[in-house]
Amino acid sequence: RAVSKVPGLDAGKAKDIRTAGVIGGGTMGSGITLSMLFAGLPVTMVERNEEQAARGRANVEKVLDDGVARGKYDQAYRDKLANELYTITTDFNALSDCDLIIEAAFEDMEVKKGVFTTLDKVAKPGAILASNTSYLDINQIAAMTSRPESVLGLHFFSPAHIMKLLEIVVADKTSPEALATGFALAKRLGKTGARAGVCDGFIGNRILERYLRIAAHMVEEGTSPYAIDKAVVDFGYPMGPHQMGDLAGLDIGFMARKRRIAEGYKGRYAFDYLDWLAEQGRFGQKTGRGCYIYPAGARKGIEDPEFLAAIDDIRRKKGIAQKPELSADEIMRRYMAAMINEGAKVVEEGIALRPLDVDVVMLAGYGSPRYRGGPMKYADMRGLDKVLADIREFAEDDPDFWKPAKLIEDLVAKGQNFSSLNGAE
Ligand code: NAI
C-alpha cells in the first residue's frame, strides 16, 4: 500500500486517459497493448513497416485467441478488443488524438530519439509520452521533444499483460501531472506502480545486473550454474538466474553487455560463459538450448554437460584458479548481499525514495519470495550488521565488487535498519 503513496505525488493531477498509442508491436509493445485493451482502453499501435505491422497484429491476436481457447472470455469479447479497440498502422499521424503514447521500439538510443522527435510533432499538446526502455537515459529521450515535462519512463515487465510491476521513471523535468498519470495508469491496468529515478537500469534491472554478476563470478570460480539455480529456487525464488536467462532469451543480456563494453566498461568480466552460449545461437528456451537443454516442447530444461565442459575450458583459458564449490548457504549469502548492497545504493542516490520501493519492485517484478519480505526487509530480518559483515568478508577477495554502501555502514553504526527509512507505512 505504501508504494503508491509517493511523497509529493498528487493523485488528483492525473490526466484522463481515453485513448492510448503504442510504438512497436514486438514482445513488449504487444503485451503493453493487451494490458490496456483488457482494461478497456482503445489502443493505436504504430509499426515501422507493413510486414512488422502484420506481425504486431498477429502477436496481439495470438494472446486474444489463446484466451478464447482457454475459456477466459468468449469470441465476441475477443473480436471487440481485436477489431474495435485495437488499430495497427504505420502512420504516426494516427497518434494525434492519443492522451498517452508508450514507446516500445528497439533498445537503441538513436531509434528512441528518432521516435520521440516524431512524437513531438504528431502528439497533441498535453499528451503523456512514455518510454518502456529497460536501461536508457530518459532525460536524453525527453530532450528530443519541446515538452520534456510530459515525458517519463513506464517500464513494463515481460509478459506485460501478466506481470504486475510497472516502474514509473521520473526524469529531471517530468511534471507532477505526468507522474500522477503514471500511477493512475498502473492502477487502471491492475498493476503495482513503483516510482524510480533515472539511472542505468532504474531500480530493478540495476539490482538484477548485480546479482547476475555475482552469479557469474561464482560460476567462473568453480560453482556450477546448476547449483546456483538450485540454491536460489530452494531459497524461494521461482527460478534461478540461469533458468531466468533461458526464459528471457540470453541474446538480450548479451547485447546489453556488448553495449556496456562499447561504452567503456572496465570492471571484472565473468560473463564469458554466457557469451559462449549466445555466440552459438543458444539463446535459451526459444532456441531449445541455452544454459539447459529443452527437449521438444519441454519448458523445464535438463543439465548440459557440454556447457559445464565449456565453463571449465573458459576458466582454464583465463587462468582462473578453481575454488571449491560453494554450498547453498554460501551461494545465497553472496546472492542476497549483492542485491541488498545495490538496493542500499539505489536508496542512497534517491533512485528509490525508500527501501520499501526496492522491496516492492523485487517482489512484483523479479520473483522475490513474498515470505522473505523483499531484499531490504530480508536484510533487516537477518540483521543489517550480519549483512555488512558478509559484504566486508567478501570484499577481502574482491574489493572492487564489494564496496559496502555507505547507507548500510551508517545505519549499522547508528544501530538502525532499512525499515527506519520507510516512514509511516
Ligand atoms: P522487439 O524487438 O520484440 O520489438 C520491437 C518492435 O519495435 C519491433 O517490432 C520493431 O519493428 C518495432 N520498431 C522498431 N523501431 C521502430 C520505429 N521507429 N517505429 C515503429 N516501430 C519500431 O523488442 P522488445 O523486446 O519488445 O523491446 C522493446 C523495448 O522494451 C526495448 O526498449 C526493451 O529494452 C524494452 N523492454 C523489453 C523487455 C523484454 O523482456 N523483452 C522488458 C522490459 C522492457
Coordinates of C-alpha atoms and ligand atoms in Angstrom, one line a residue:
R1 CA 0.0 0.0 0.0
A2 CA 2.8 2.4 0.9
V3 CA 4.5 2.2 -2.5
S4 CA 1.7 4.1 -4.2
K5 CA 1.9 6.9 -1.6
V6 CA 4.9 8.7 -3.1
P7 CA 5.9 11.8 -1.2
G8 CA 4.8 14.7 -3.3
L9 CA 2.5 12.7 -5.5
D10 CA -0.9 14.3 -6.0
A11 CA -3.2 11.7 -7.4
G12 CA -5.7 14.5 -8.3
K13 CA -3.3 15.7 -11.0
A14 CA -3.6 12.6 -13.1
K15 CA -4.8 13.2 -16.7
D16 CA -7.8 11.5 -18.0
I17 CA -6.7 8.8 -20.4
R18 CA -9.3 7.9 -23.1
T19 CA -7.1 6.7 -25.9
A20 CA -3.6 5.3 -26.0
G21 CA -0.8 4.8 -28.6
V22 CA 1.9 2.2 -28.6
I23 CA 5.1 2.3 -30.7
G24 CA 6.3 -1.2 -31.7
G25 CA 4.4 -4.4 -31.8
G26 CA 7.2 -6.8 -30.6
T27 CA 7.3 -8.6 -27.3
M28 CA 6.7 -5.6 -25.2
G29 CA 4.6 -3.4 -27.5
S30 CA 2.1 -6.2 -28.0
G31 CA 2.0 -7.1 -24.2
I32 CA 1.5 -3.4 -23.2
T33 CA -1.2 -3.1 -25.9
L34 CA -3.0 -6.2 -24.5
S35 CA -2.8 -4.9 -20.9
M36 CA -4.5 -1.7 -22.0
L37 CA -7.1 -3.5 -24.2
F38 CA -8.0 -5.7 -21.3
A39 CA -8.6 -2.5 -19.2
G40 CA -11.0 -1.3 -21.9
L41 CA -8.6 1.4 -23.4
P42 CA -8.6 1.9 -27.2
V43 CA -5.0 1.4 -28.5
T44 CA -3.5 2.6 -31.7
M45 CA -0.2 0.6 -32.4
V46 CA 2.4 2.0 -34.8
E47 CA 4.9 -0.2 -36.5
R48 CA 7.7 0.7 -38.9
N49 CA 6.5 -1.1 -42.0
E50 CA 3.6 -3.3 -43.2
E51 CA 5.4 -6.5 -42.6
Q52 CA 6.1 -5.6 -38.9
A53 CA 2.6 -4.3 -38.6
A54 CA 1.2 -7.7 -39.6
R55 CA 3.5 -9.3 -37.0
G56 CA 2.3 -6.8 -34.4
R57 CA -1.3 -7.6 -35.0
A58 CA -0.5 -11.4 -35.0
N59 CA 1.3 -11.0 -31.6
V60 CA -1.8 -9.3 -30.1
E61 CA -4.3 -11.7 -31.7
K62 CA -2.4 -14.8 -30.6
V63 CA -2.9 -14.0 -27.0
L64 CA -6.5 -13.0 -27.5
D65 CA -7.2 -16.3 -29.3
D66 CA -5.4 -18.3 -26.6
G67 CA -7.8 -16.6 -24.1
V68 CA -10.8 -17.8 -26.0
A69 CA -9.3 -21.3 -26.4
R70 CA -8.8 -21.4 -22.6
G71 CA -12.3 -20.2 -21.9
K72 CA -11.2 -17.0 -20.2
Y73 CA -13.6 -15.0 -22.4
D74 CA -15.8 -15.5 -25.5
Q75 CA -15.2 -14.8 -29.1
A76 CA -17.4 -11.7 -29.1
Y77 CA -15.2 -10.1 -26.4
R78 CA -12.1 -11.1 -28.3
D79 CA -13.5 -9.6 -31.5
K80 CA -14.4 -6.4 -29.7
L81 CA -10.8 -6.0 -28.5
A82 CA -9.2 -7.0 -31.7
N83 CA -11.4 -5.1 -34.1
E84 CA -12.9 -2.2 -32.2
L85 CA -10.5 -1.2 -29.5
Y86 CA -7.3 -2.1 -31.4
T87 CA -5.9 -0.5 -34.5
I88 CA -2.5 -1.0 -36.2
T89 CA -0.9 1.4 -38.6
T90 CA 2.4 2.5 -40.0
D91 CA 1.4 6.2 -39.9
F92 CA 2.5 8.1 -36.8
N93 CA -0.1 10.8 -37.6
A94 CA -2.7 8.3 -36.3
L95 CA -1.5 9.1 -32.8
S96 CA -2.6 12.8 -32.9
D97 CA -5.6 12.1 -30.7
C98 CA -3.9 9.9 -28.1
D99 CA -3.8 11.0 -24.5
L100 CA -0.9 8.7 -23.7
I101 CA 1.7 7.2 -26.0
I102 CA 4.1 4.4 -24.9
E103 CA 7.2 3.7 -27.0
A104 CA 8.4 0.1 -27.1
A105 CA 10.7 0.2 -30.1
F106 CA 14.2 -1.3 -30.2
E107 CA 16.5 -0.7 -27.2
D108 CA 18.7 1.7 -29.1
M109 CA 19.1 5.4 -28.2
E110 CA 19.2 6.6 -31.8
V111 CA 15.9 4.7 -32.5
K112 CA 14.3 6.1 -29.4
K113 CA 15.5 9.7 -30.2
G114 CA 14.0 9.3 -33.7
V115 CA 10.7 8.1 -32.3
F116 CA 10.4 11.0 -29.8
T117 CA 11.3 13.6 -32.4
T118 CA 8.4 12.3 -34.4
L119 CA 6.1 12.1 -31.4
D120 CA 6.8 15.7 -30.5
K121 CA 5.5 16.6 -34.0
V122 CA 2.4 14.4 -34.0
A123 CA 1.2 14.2 -30.4
K124 CA -1.4 16.6 -29.2
P125 CA -0.4 19.2 -26.6
G126 CA -0.6 17.7 -23.1
A127 CA -0.3 14.1 -24.2
I128 CA 1.9 12.0 -21.9
L129 CA 4.8 10.5 -23.8
A130 CA 6.4 7.4 -22.2
S131 CA 9.3 5.1 -23.0
N132 CA 9.4 1.4 -22.0
T133 CA 13.2 1.4 -22.1
S134 CA 14.9 -1.1 -19.9
Y135 CA 18.1 0.9 -19.3
L136 CA 18.4 4.0 -21.3
D137 CA 18.5 7.6 -20.1
I138 CA 15.0 9.1 -20.1
N139 CA 16.5 12.6 -19.9
Q140 CA 18.2 12.2 -23.2
I141 CA 15.0 10.9 -24.7
A142 CA 12.9 13.7 -23.2
A143 CA 15.4 16.3 -24.6
M144 CA 14.3 15.4 -28.1
T145 CA 11.0 17.0 -27.5
S146 CA 9.9 20.5 -26.9
R147 CA 7.9 19.2 -23.9
P148 CA 10.2 17.2 -21.6
E149 CA 7.7 17.8 -18.7
S150 CA 5.3 15.3 -20.5
V151 CA 7.9 12.6 -20.8
L152 CA 8.5 9.8 -18.3
G153 CA 9.5 6.1 -18.3
L154 CA 6.9 3.5 -18.0
H155 CA 8.8 0.3 -17.6
F156 CA 6.7 -2.8 -18.0
F157 CA 7.8 -6.4 -17.4
S158 CA 7.5 -9.3 -19.8
P159 CA 4.9 -10.6 -20.4
A160 CA 3.4 -7.2 -20.0
H161 CA -0.2 -8.2 -19.9
I162 CA 0.6 -10.5 -17.0
M163 CA 3.4 -9.1 -14.9
K164 CA 2.2 -6.9 -12.1
L165 CA 5.1 -4.4 -11.8
L166 CA 5.2 -1.0 -13.5
E167 CA 8.3 1.1 -12.8
I168 CA 7.3 4.7 -13.2
V169 CA 10.5 6.5 -14.0
V170 CA 10.8 10.2 -13.2
A171 CA 13.2 12.2 -15.3
D172 CA 14.6 15.6 -14.4
K173 CA 11.7 17.6 -16.0
T174 CA 8.8 15.1 -15.6
S175 CA 5.8 17.1 -14.3
P176 CA 3.7 16.1 -11.3
E177 CA 0.8 15.5 -13.8
A178 CA 2.8 13.0 -15.8
L179 CA 3.9 11.2 -12.6
A180 CA 0.3 11.1 -11.3
T181 CA -0.9 9.8 -14.7
G182 CA 1.7 7.0 -14.5
F183 CA 0.4 5.9 -11.1
A184 CA -3.3 6.2 -12.3
L185 CA -2.5 4.1 -15.3
A186 CA -0.8 1.4 -13.1
K187 CA -4.0 1.2 -11.0
R188 CA -6.2 1.1 -14.0
L189 CA -4.2 -1.8 -15.5
G190 CA -4.3 -3.7 -12.2
K191 CA -0.6 -3.2 -11.7
T192 CA 1.7 -2.1 -8.9
G193 CA 3.3 1.2 -9.8
A194 CA 6.6 2.0 -8.2
R195 CA 8.5 5.3 -8.6
A196 CA 12.1 5.1 -9.8
G197 CA 14.6 7.7 -10.8
V198 CA 16.8 7.7 -13.9
C199 CA 20.0 5.6 -13.8
D200 CA 21.2 2.7 -15.9
G201 CA 18.5 0.1 -15.2
F202 CA 16.4 2.1 -12.8
I203 CA 15.6 0.1 -9.6
G204 CA 15.0 -3.4 -10.8
N205 CA 17.4 -4.0 -13.7
R206 CA 20.2 -2.2 -11.9
I207 CA 19.9 -4.6 -8.9
L208 CA 19.4 -7.5 -11.3
E209 CA 22.6 -6.7 -13.0
R210 CA 24.5 -7.0 -9.7
Y211 CA 23.1 -10.4 -8.7
L212 CA 23.6 -11.8 -12.2
R213 CA 27.2 -10.5 -12.0
I214 CA 27.8 -12.2 -8.6
A215 CA 26.3 -15.4 -10.0
A216 CA 28.8 -15.2 -12.9
H217 CA 31.7 -14.6 -10.5
M218 CA 30.7 -17.8 -8.6
V219 CA 30.5 -19.8 -11.8
E220 CA 33.8 -18.5 -13.0
E221 CA 35.4 -19.5 -9.8
G222 CA 34.1 -23.1 -9.9
T223 CA 30.5 -23.3 -8.6
S224 CA 28.1 -25.0 -11.1
P225 CA 25.4 -22.7 -12.6
Y226 CA 23.0 -25.6 -11.8
A227 CA 24.0 -25.5 -8.1
I228 CA 23.3 -21.7 -8.1
D229 CA 19.9 -22.1 -9.7
K230 CA 19.0 -24.9 -7.2
A231 CA 20.1 -22.8 -4.2
V232 CA 18.1 -19.8 -5.4
V233 CA 15.0 -21.9 -6.0
D234 CA 15.3 -23.6 -2.7
F235 CA 15.5 -20.2 -1.1
G236 CA 12.1 -19.4 -2.5
Y237 CA 12.6 -17.8 -5.9
P238 CA 10.5 -19.3 -8.8
M239 CA 13.7 -19.8 -10.8
G240 CA 17.5 -19.2 -10.7
P241 CA 19.4 -16.7 -12.7
H242 CA 20.3 -19.2 -15.5
Q243 CA 16.8 -20.5 -15.8
M244 CA 15.7 -16.9 -16.0
G245 CA 18.2 -16.2 -18.7
D246 CA 17.0 -19.1 -20.7
L247 CA 13.4 -17.9 -20.3
A248 CA 14.0 -14.2 -21.2
G249 CA 16.4 -15.0 -24.0
L250 CA 20.2 -15.0 -23.5
D251 CA 20.6 -12.7 -26.5
I252 CA 19.1 -9.8 -24.5
G253 CA 21.9 -9.8 -21.9
F254 CA 24.5 -10.5 -24.5
M255 CA 23.5 -7.3 -26.4
A256 CA 23.3 -5.2 -23.2
R257 CA 26.8 -6.4 -22.2
K258 CA 28.2 -5.6 -25.7
R259 CA 26.7 -2.1 -25.3
R260 CA 28.4 -1.6 -21.9
I261 CA 31.7 -2.7 -23.2
A262 CA 31.4 -0.4 -26.2
E263 CA 30.7 2.4 -23.6
G264 CA 33.9 1.6 -21.9
Y265 CA 33.1 -0.9 -19.2
K266 CA 36.3 -1.8 -17.5
G267 CA 35.5 -3.9 -14.4
R268 CA 35.9 -7.7 -13.9
Y269 CA 34.1 -9.5 -16.6
A270 CA 32.9 -13.1 -15.8
F271 CA 30.1 -13.5 -18.4
D272 CA 32.3 -15.3 -21.0
Y273 CA 30.4 -18.5 -20.3
L274 CA 27.1 -16.9 -21.3
D275 CA 28.7 -15.1 -24.3
W276 CA 29.8 -18.6 -25.4
L277 CA 26.2 -19.7 -25.5
A278 CA 24.9 -16.6 -27.3
E279 CA 27.7 -16.8 -29.9
Q280 CA 26.5 -20.2 -30.9
G281 CA 22.9 -19.1 -31.1
R282 CA 21.9 -20.9 -27.9
F283 CA 19.6 -18.3 -26.6
G284 CA 17.6 -20.4 -24.2
Q285 CA 14.1 -21.8 -24.4
K286 CA 13.2 -20.2 -27.7
T287 CA 16.1 -22.0 -29.5
G288 CA 15.7 -25.2 -27.5
R289 CA 19.1 -24.8 -25.9
G290 CA 20.8 -22.3 -23.6
C291 CA 22.2 -23.0 -20.1
Y292 CA 19.9 -26.0 -20.2
I293 CA 18.7 -28.3 -23.0
Y294 CA 15.0 -28.2 -23.7
P295 CA 13.8 -31.4 -25.4
A296 CA 11.0 -30.7 -27.9
G297 CA 8.1 -29.0 -26.2
A298 CA 9.7 -29.1 -22.7
R299 CA 9.7 -26.0 -20.6
K300 CA 11.8 -27.5 -17.9
G301 CA 15.4 -27.9 -19.1
I302 CA 17.9 -30.6 -18.4
E303 CA 21.5 -30.0 -17.5
D304 CA 24.0 -29.8 -20.3
P305 CA 27.4 -31.5 -19.8
E306 CA 28.8 -29.6 -22.8
F307 CA 28.0 -26.3 -21.2
L308 CA 29.8 -27.4 -18.0
A309 CA 32.8 -28.5 -20.0
A310 CA 32.9 -25.2 -21.8
I311 CA 32.9 -23.3 -18.5
D312 CA 35.9 -25.4 -17.3
D313 CA 37.6 -24.6 -20.6
I314 CA 37.0 -20.9 -20.3
R315 CA 38.3 -20.9 -16.7
R316 CA 41.5 -22.7 -17.8
K317 CA 42.0 -20.3 -20.7
K318 CA 41.5 -17.3 -18.5
G319 CA 43.9 -18.8 -15.9
I320 CA 41.4 -18.5 -13.1
A321 CA 42.1 -20.9 -10.1
Q322 CA 39.1 -23.2 -9.4
K323 CA 37.8 -22.8 -5.9
P324 CA 35.9 -25.4 -4.0
E325 CA 32.2 -25.5 -5.0
L326 CA 30.1 -23.2 -2.7
S327 CA 27.4 -24.6 -0.5
A328 CA 23.8 -23.4 -1.0
D329 CA 24.1 -21.2 2.1
E330 CA 27.3 -19.6 0.8
I331 CA 25.7 -19.0 -2.6
M332 CA 22.7 -17.3 -1.0
R333 CA 24.8 -15.2 1.3
R334 CA 26.5 -13.7 -1.8
Y335 CA 23.4 -13.5 -4.0
M336 CA 21.4 -11.7 -1.4
A337 CA 24.2 -9.4 -0.2
A338 CA 24.8 -8.3 -3.8
M339 CA 21.1 -7.4 -4.1
I340 CA 20.9 -5.7 -0.7
N341 CA 24.1 -3.7 -1.2
E342 CA 22.9 -2.4 -4.6
G343 CA 19.4 -1.8 -3.2
A344 CA 21.0 0.4 -0.5
K345 CA 23.0 2.4 -3.1
V346 CA 19.8 2.9 -5.1
V347 CA 18.1 4.4 -2.0
E348 CA 21.2 6.4 -1.1
E349 CA 21.2 8.0 -4.6
G350 CA 17.4 8.7 -4.4
I351 CA 16.7 6.4 -7.4
A352 CA 14.3 4.7 -4.9
L353 CA 12.9 7.1 -2.4
R354 CA 12.6 4.4 0.3
P355 CA 13.7 0.8 0.9
L356 CA 10.1 -0.3 0.6
D357 CA 10.1 0.8 -3.0
V358 CA 13.1 -1.5 -3.7
D359 CA 11.3 -4.4 -2.0
V360 CA 8.1 -3.9 -3.9
V361 CA 10.0 -3.8 -7.2
M362 CA 11.8 -7.0 -6.4
L363 CA 8.6 -8.7 -5.2
A364 CA 6.3 -7.7 -8.0
G365 CA 8.8 -7.8 -10.9
Y366 CA 11.7 -10.2 -10.1
G367 CA 10.1 -13.1 -8.2
S368 CA 11.5 -12.3 -4.7
P369 CA 9.7 -14.7 -2.4
R370 CA 7.0 -12.8 -0.5
Y371 CA 7.6 -14.5 2.8
R372 CA 11.2 -13.2 2.8
G373 CA 9.8 -9.7 2.5
G374 CA 12.0 -8.4 -0.4
P375 CA 15.7 -8.0 -0.1
M376 CA 15.8 -4.9 2.1
K377 CA 13.2 -6.3 4.6
Y378 CA 15.1 -9.6 4.5
A379 CA 18.3 -7.8 5.4
D380 CA 16.5 -6.2 8.4
M381 CA 15.2 -9.6 9.5
R382 CA 18.6 -11.2 9.2
G383 CA 20.3 -8.3 10.8
L384 CA 21.9 -5.5 8.8
D385 CA 25.1 -5.9 10.8
K386 CA 25.4 -9.5 9.7
V387 CA 24.8 -8.5 6.1
L388 CA 27.5 -5.8 6.4
A389 CA 29.9 -8.4 7.9
D390 CA 29.2 -10.6 4.9
I391 CA 30.0 -7.8 2.5
R392 CA 33.2 -7.0 4.3
E393 CA 34.2 -10.6 4.3
F394 CA 33.6 -10.9 0.5
A395 CA 35.4 -7.6 -0.1
E396 CA 38.7 -9.2 1.1
D397 CA 38.6 -11.3 -2.0
D398 CA 37.1 -8.9 -4.4
P399 CA 37.2 -5.3 -3.1
D400 CA 36.0 -3.8 -6.5
F401 CA 32.7 -5.6 -6.5
W402 CA 32.0 -5.5 -2.8
K403 CA 32.2 -1.8 -1.8
P404 CA 29.8 -1.6 1.1
A405 CA 27.0 1.0 0.6
K406 CA 27.6 4.0 2.8
L407 CA 23.9 3.8 3.8
I408 CA 24.4 0.3 5.3
E409 CA 27.5 1.4 7.2
D410 CA 25.7 4.5 8.6
L411 CA 22.6 2.5 9.6
V412 CA 24.7 -0.2 11.3
A413 CA 26.8 2.5 13.1
K414 CA 23.6 4.0 14.4
G415 CA 22.0 0.7 15.3
Q416 CA 19.2 1.3 12.8
N417 CA 17.8 -0.7 9.9
F418 CA 16.2 -0.1 6.5
S419 CA 12.7 -0.1 7.9
S420 CA 13.6 3.1 9.8
L421 CA 13.8 4.9 6.5
N422 CA 10.3 3.8 5.3
G423 CA 8.5 6.5 7.2
A424 CA 5.0 5.8 8.3
E425 CA 4.0 2.8 6.2
Ligands
NAI1 P1 11.2 -6.3 -30.0 O1 12.3 -6.4 -30.9 O2 10.4 -7.6 -29.8 O3 10.1 -5.3 -30.6 C1 10.5 -4.0 -31.0 C2 9.5 -3.6 -32.1 O4 9.6 -2.2 -32.4 C3 9.7 -4.3 -33.4 O5 8.5 -5.0 -33.8 C4 10.1 -3.2 -34.4 O6 9.6 -3.5 -35.7 C5 9.5 -2.0 -33.8 N1 10.2 -0.8 -34.1 C6 11.5 -0.5 -34.1 N2 11.7 0.7 -34.5 C7 10.5 1.3 -34.7 C8 10.1 2.6 -35.1 N3 11.0 3.6 -35.4 N4 8.8 2.9 -35.3 C9 7.9 1.9 -35.0 N5 8.2 0.6 -34.6 C10 9.5 0.4 -34.5 O7 11.7 -5.7 -28.7 P2 11.0 -5.8 -27.2 O8 11.6 -6.9 -26.5 O9 9.5 -5.7 -27.3 O10 11.6 -4.5 -26.5 C11 11.1 -3.2 -26.8 C12 11.5 -2.2 -25.7 O11 11.0 -2.7 -24.5 C13 13.0 -2.1 -25.6 O12 13.3 -0.8 -25.2 C14 13.3 -3.1 -24.4 O13 14.5 -2.7 -23.8 C15 12.1 -2.9 -23.6 N6 11.8 -3.9 -22.6 C16 12.0 -5.3 -23.0 C17 11.7 -6.3 -22.1 C18 11.8 -7.7 -22.6 O14 11.7 -8.6 -21.7 N7 11.8 -8.0 -23.9 C19 11.2 -6.0 -20.8 C20 11.1 -4.6 -20.5 C21 11.4 -3.6 -21.4

